[in-house]
PDB file of C-alpha atoms in Angstrom:
ATOM      1  CA  UNK A   1      -0.081   0.045   0.410  1.00 40.00           C
ATOM      2  CA  UNK A   2       1.238   3.506  -1.212  1.00 47.00           C
ATOM      3  CA  UNK A   3       1.418   6.153   2.039  1.00 48.00           C
ATOM      4  CA  UNK A   4       0.757   9.203   2.048  1.00 57.00           C
ATOM      5  CA  UNK A   5       2.166  11.758  -0.163  1.00 51.00           C
ATOM      6  CA  UNK A   6       4.932  14.032   0.777  1.00 64.00           C
ATOM      7  CA  UNK A   7       3.688  17.665   1.540  1.00 70.00           C
ATOM      8  CA  UNK A   8       6.883  18.991  -2.195  1.00 73.00           C
ATOM      9  CA  UNK A   9       4.976  16.043  -3.574  1.00 73.00           C
ATOM     10  CA  UNK A  10       1.461  16.870  -2.933  1.00 68.00           C
ATOM     11  CA  UNK A  11       1.751  20.485  -3.314  1.00 69.00           C
ATOM     12  CA  UNK A  12       2.926  19.707  -7.135  1.00 75.00           C
ATOM     13  CA  UNK A  13      -0.126  16.963  -7.959  1.00 74.00           C
ATOM     14  CA  UNK A  14      -2.495  19.506  -6.557  1.00 71.00           C
ATOM     15  CA  UNK A  15      -0.223  22.660  -8.675  1.00 72.00           C
ATOM     16  CA  UNK A  16      -0.666  20.705 -12.267  1.00 77.00           C
ATOM     17  CA  UNK A  17      -4.353  19.438 -11.380  1.00 74.00           C
ATOM     18  CA  UNK A  18      -5.262  22.984 -11.128  1.00 73.00           C
ATOM     19  CA  UNK A  19      -3.457  23.805 -14.523  1.00 77.00           C
ATOM     20  CA  UNK A  20      -5.066  21.086 -16.015  1.00 83.00           C
ATOM     21  CA  UNK A  21      -8.531  21.599 -15.101  1.00 81.00           C
ATOM     22  CA  UNK A  22      -9.279  24.877 -16.839  1.00 83.00           C
ATOM     23  CA  UNK A  23      -6.804  23.700 -20.301  1.00 84.00           C
ATOM     24  CA  UNK A  24      -9.428  20.552 -19.799  1.00 87.00           C
ATOM     25  CA  UNK A  25     -12.600  21.672 -19.389  1.00 86.00           C
ATOM     26  CA  UNK A  26     -12.409  24.625 -21.951  1.00 86.00           C
ATOM     27  CA  UNK A  27     -11.371  22.272 -24.629  1.00 87.00           C
ATOM     28  CA  UNK A  28     -14.957  20.278 -23.618  1.00 88.00           C
ATOM     29  CA  UNK A  29     -17.117  23.173 -23.016  1.00 87.00           C
ATOM     30  CA  UNK A  30     -15.959  24.522 -26.746  1.00 84.00           C
ATOM     31  CA  UNK A  31     -16.385  20.644 -28.277  1.00 87.00           C
ATOM     32  CA  UNK A  32     -19.193  20.603 -26.400  1.00 86.00           C
ATOM     33  CA  UNK A  33     -21.578  24.196 -26.829  1.00 82.00           C
ATOM     34  CA  UNK A  34     -22.544  26.296 -29.225  1.00 81.00           C
ATOM     35  CA  UNK A  35     -21.247  29.358 -29.602  1.00 77.00           C
ATOM     36  CA  UNK A  36     -23.047  32.694 -29.355  1.00 75.00           C
ATOM     37  CA  UNK A  37     -22.005  35.527 -31.707  1.00 71.00           C
ATOM     38  CA  UNK A  38     -19.046  37.575 -32.484  1.00 73.00           C
ATOM     39  CA  UNK A  39     -19.173  40.656 -29.927  1.00 76.00           C
ATOM     40  CA  UNK A  40     -16.462  43.185 -30.553  1.00 82.00           C
ATOM     41  CA  UNK A  41     -13.793  41.018 -32.223  1.00 84.00           C
ATOM     42  CA  UNK A  42     -13.867  43.313 -34.974  1.00 84.00           C
ATOM     43  CA  UNK A  43     -12.849  46.286 -32.563  1.00 86.00           C
ATOM     44  CA  UNK A  44     -10.216  43.754 -31.233  1.00 87.00           C
ATOM     45  CA  UNK A  45      -8.721  43.032 -34.752  1.00 88.00           C
ATOM     46  CA  UNK A  46      -8.859  45.952 -35.977  1.00 87.00           C
ATOM     47  CA  UNK A  47      -6.660  47.874 -32.478  1.00 86.00           C
ATOM     48  CA  UNK A  48      -4.153  45.145 -32.899  1.00 88.00           C
ATOM     49  CA  UNK A  49      -3.386  46.208 -36.075  1.00 89.00           C
ATOM     50  CA  UNK A  50      -2.562  49.437 -35.901  1.00 85.00           C
ATOM     51  CA  UNK A  51      -1.784  49.266 -32.208  1.00 78.00           C
ATOM     52  CA  UNK A  52      -0.813  53.363 -32.099  1.00 77.00           C
ATOM     53  CA  UNK A  53      -4.513  54.998 -33.474  1.00 78.00           C
ATOM     54  CA  UNK A  54      -7.421  56.468 -31.656  1.00 76.00           C
ATOM     55  CA  UNK A  55      -9.796  53.238 -31.025  1.00 74.00           C
ATOM     56  CA  UNK A  56     -14.211  54.799 -30.423  1.00 74.00           C
ATOM     57  CA  UNK A  57     -15.026  53.737 -27.231  1.00 71.00           C
ATOM     58  CA  UNK A  58     -15.733  52.116 -25.173  1.00 74.00           C
ATOM     59  CA  UNK A  59     -12.837  49.971 -27.129  1.00 71.00           C
ATOM     60  CA  UNK A  60     -10.140  52.645 -26.699  1.00 71.00           C
ATOM     61  CA  UNK A  61      -9.954  52.194 -22.394  1.00 77.00           C
ATOM     62  CA  UNK A  62      -9.062  48.278 -23.239  1.00 80.00           C
ATOM     63  CA  UNK A  63      -6.130  48.341 -24.968  1.00 84.00           C
ATOM     64  CA  UNK A  64      -4.153  45.789 -23.135  1.00 87.00           C
ATOM     65  CA  UNK A  65      -5.262  42.147 -24.604  1.00 91.00           C
ATOM     66  CA  UNK A  66      -4.898  43.249 -28.757  1.00 91.00           C
ATOM     67  CA  UNK A  67      -2.053  45.192 -27.512  1.00 91.00           C
ATOM     68  CA  UNK A  68      -0.728  42.109 -26.564  1.00 93.00           C
ATOM     69  CA  UNK A  69      -1.865  40.171 -29.160  1.00 94.00           C
ATOM     70  CA  UNK A  70      -0.047  42.193 -32.009  1.00 93.00           C
ATOM     71  CA  UNK A  71       3.326  42.086 -29.430  1.00 94.00           C
ATOM     72  CA  UNK A  72       2.509  38.772 -29.442  1.00 95.00           C
ATOM     73  CA  UNK A  73       2.026  37.896 -33.257  1.00 94.00           C
ATOM     74  CA  UNK A  74       4.406  40.325 -34.282  1.00 94.00           C
ATOM     75  CA  UNK A  75       7.474  38.103 -31.533  1.00 95.00           C
ATOM     76  CA  UNK A  76       6.249  34.409 -32.923  1.00 95.00           C
ATOM     77  CA  UNK A  77       4.985  35.607 -36.202  1.00 94.00           C
ATOM     78  CA  UNK A  78       2.020  33.759 -35.821  1.00 94.00           C
ATOM     79  CA  UNK A  79      -1.472  35.349 -37.261  1.00 94.00           C
ATOM     80  CA  UNK A  80      -3.499  38.129 -34.769  1.00 92.00           C
ATOM     81  CA  UNK A  81      -6.205  35.033 -34.266  1.00 90.00           C
ATOM     82  CA  UNK A  82      -4.251  32.843 -32.943  1.00 93.00           C
ATOM     83  CA  UNK A  83      -2.463  34.427 -29.643  1.00 94.00           C
ATOM     84  CA  UNK A  84      -5.381  36.172 -29.033  1.00 93.00           C
ATOM     85  CA  UNK A  85      -6.540  32.252 -28.942  1.00 91.00           C
ATOM     86  CA  UNK A  86      -3.250  32.218 -26.677  1.00 93.00           C
ATOM     87  CA  UNK A  87      -4.247  35.275 -24.392  1.00 94.00           C
ATOM     88  CA  UNK A  88      -7.579  34.643 -24.205  1.00 91.00           C
ATOM     89  CA  UNK A  89      -6.851  30.331 -22.963  1.00 90.00           C
ATOM     90  CA  UNK A  90      -4.269  32.031 -20.710  1.00 92.00           C
ATOM     91  CA  UNK A  91      -6.913  34.501 -19.359  1.00 92.00           C
ATOM     92  CA  UNK A  92      -9.193  31.341 -18.503  1.00 91.00           C
ATOM     93  CA  UNK A  93      -6.277  29.953 -16.357  1.00 89.00           C
ATOM     94  CA  UNK A  94      -5.151  32.593 -14.599  1.00 90.00           C
ATOM     95  CA  UNK A  95      -8.905  33.013 -13.840  1.00 91.00           C
ATOM     96  CA  UNK A  96      -9.754  29.645 -12.967  1.00 88.00           C
ATOM     97  CA  UNK A  97      -6.358  30.007  -9.638  1.00 86.00           C
ATOM     98  CA  UNK A  98      -6.615  33.201  -8.946  1.00 87.00           C
ATOM     99  CA  UNK A  99     -10.723  31.317  -8.018  1.00 86.00           C
ATOM    100  CA  UNK A 100      -8.569  28.188  -6.507  1.00 82.00           C
ATOM    101  CA  UNK A 101      -6.187  29.668  -4.808  1.00 80.00           C
ATOM    102  CA  UNK A 102      -9.104  32.769  -2.805  1.00 82.00           C
ATOM    103  CA  UNK A 103     -11.211  29.667  -2.152  1.00 80.00           C
ATOM    104  CA  UNK A 104      -8.116  27.008  -1.217  1.00 74.00           C
ATOM    105  CA  UNK A 105      -6.100  29.675   0.996  1.00 74.00           C
ATOM    106  CA  UNK A 106      -8.511  32.575   1.973  1.00 73.00           C
ATOM    107  CA  UNK A 107     -12.241  30.887   1.947  1.00 76.00           C
ATOM    108  CA  UNK A 108     -10.470  27.828   4.051  1.00 75.00           C
ATOM    109  CA  UNK A 109     -12.369  26.321   1.662  1.00 76.00           C
ATOM    110  CA  UNK A 110     -11.428  22.721   0.306  1.00 76.00           C
ATOM    111  CA  UNK A 111      -9.938  21.866  -3.379  1.00 77.00           C
ATOM    112  CA  UNK A 112     -12.961  19.912  -3.955  1.00 80.00           C
ATOM    113  CA  UNK A 113     -15.369  23.686  -3.282  1.00 84.00           C
ATOM    114  CA  UNK A 114     -12.928  24.665  -4.928  1.00 81.00           C
ATOM    115  CA  UNK A 115     -13.441  22.528  -8.355  1.00 82.00           C
ATOM    116  CA  UNK A 116     -16.808  22.913  -7.928  1.00 86.00           C
ATOM    117  CA  UNK A 117     -16.854  27.070  -7.813  1.00 86.00           C
ATOM    118  CA  UNK A 118     -14.066  26.496 -10.595  1.00 86.00           C
ATOM    119  CA  UNK A 119     -15.949  24.830 -12.583  1.00 87.00           C
ATOM    120  CA  UNK A 120     -19.424  27.090 -12.295  1.00 90.00           C
ATOM    121  CA  UNK A 121     -17.316  30.030 -13.201  1.00 89.00           C
ATOM    122  CA  UNK A 122     -16.400  27.302 -16.333  1.00 88.00           C
ATOM    123  CA  UNK A 123     -20.146  26.321 -16.643  1.00 88.00           C
ATOM    124  CA  UNK A 124     -21.491  30.485 -17.162  1.00 89.00           C
ATOM    125  CA  UNK A 125     -22.132  31.821 -19.387  1.00 87.00           C
ATOM    126  CA  UNK A 126     -19.138  34.111 -18.965  1.00 86.00           C
ATOM    127  CA  UNK A 127     -17.405  31.285 -18.933  1.00 88.00           C
ATOM    128  CA  UNK A 128     -18.782  29.574 -22.495  1.00 88.00           C
ATOM    129  CA  UNK A 129     -19.092  32.674 -24.445  1.00 88.00           C
ATOM    130  CA  UNK A 130     -15.509  34.069 -23.420  1.00 87.00           C
ATOM    131  CA  UNK A 131     -14.708  30.811 -24.486  1.00 86.00           C
ATOM    132  CA  UNK A 132     -16.036  30.889 -28.511  1.00 86.00           C
ATOM    133  CA  UNK A 133     -15.158  34.289 -28.848  1.00 86.00           C
ATOM    134  CA  UNK A 134     -11.376  34.594 -28.068  1.00 86.00           C
ATOM    135  CA  UNK A 135     -11.096  37.477 -30.119  1.00 87.00           C
ATOM    136  CA  UNK A 136     -12.342  39.734 -26.563  1.00 86.00           C
ATOM    137  CA  UNK A 137     -11.656  41.362 -23.130  1.00 88.00           C
ATOM    138  CA  UNK A 138     -13.872  38.879 -20.882  1.00 88.00           C
ATOM    139  CA  UNK A 139     -11.251  36.551 -19.007  1.00 91.00           C
ATOM    140  CA  UNK A 140      -9.166  39.125 -17.954  1.00 91.00           C
ATOM    141  CA  UNK A 141     -11.835  41.574 -17.355  1.00 91.00           C
ATOM    142  CA  UNK A 142     -12.897  39.166 -14.967  1.00 90.00           C
ATOM    143  CA  UNK A 143     -10.005  38.598 -13.578  1.00 91.00           C
ATOM    144  CA  UNK A 144      -9.058  42.401 -12.227  1.00 90.00           C
ATOM    145  CA  UNK A 145     -12.976  41.815 -11.417  1.00 90.00           C
ATOM    146  CA  UNK A 146     -12.483  39.544  -8.912  1.00 87.00           C
ATOM    147  CA  UNK A 147      -9.362  40.564  -8.215  1.00 89.00           C
ATOM    148  CA  UNK A 148     -11.048  43.618  -6.961  1.00 90.00           C
ATOM    149  CA  UNK A 149     -13.173  41.820  -4.621  1.00 85.00           C
ATOM    150  CA  UNK A 150      -9.893  39.792  -3.068  1.00 81.00           C
ATOM    151  CA  UNK A 151      -7.855  43.546  -2.714  1.00 86.00           C
ATOM    152  CA  UNK A 152     -11.742  44.874  -0.769  1.00 85.00           C
ATOM    153  CA  UNK A 153     -11.663  42.049   1.152  1.00 75.00           C
ATOM    154  CA  UNK A 154      -7.624  42.457   2.427  1.00 73.00           C
TER     155      UNK A 154
END
């Protein structure tokens, strides 16, 4: 019989599970749900193609993700769509990790509750919509709101 994992191995296992959970969930959501429209994708593509030109309101204030997509595209020579997809998946993972860590460490809940909360977010309208419309700033906006709640709490 195998005994309990040492602390370092347990933390490494939980960290890898928490990183893989959002990616596997994202893939499952994209495969099993339908797209819900393109949203403001054309505005964000235009902002990424011409990063230092003024954009129409209110998109002119949402510059971080389109500029980052332009930078990723310039460095890697990927199409803008792929750069936005990479940033969207990274934002999705970051939001889920923030939910998991905040719930486990600061709300004193177990990993099971944290995973359940993360899955609720993943399958909510916001999670599904932004996974299908990856040329968007949604996940990064959700992360900032969540970090704002954490800052208010502490």
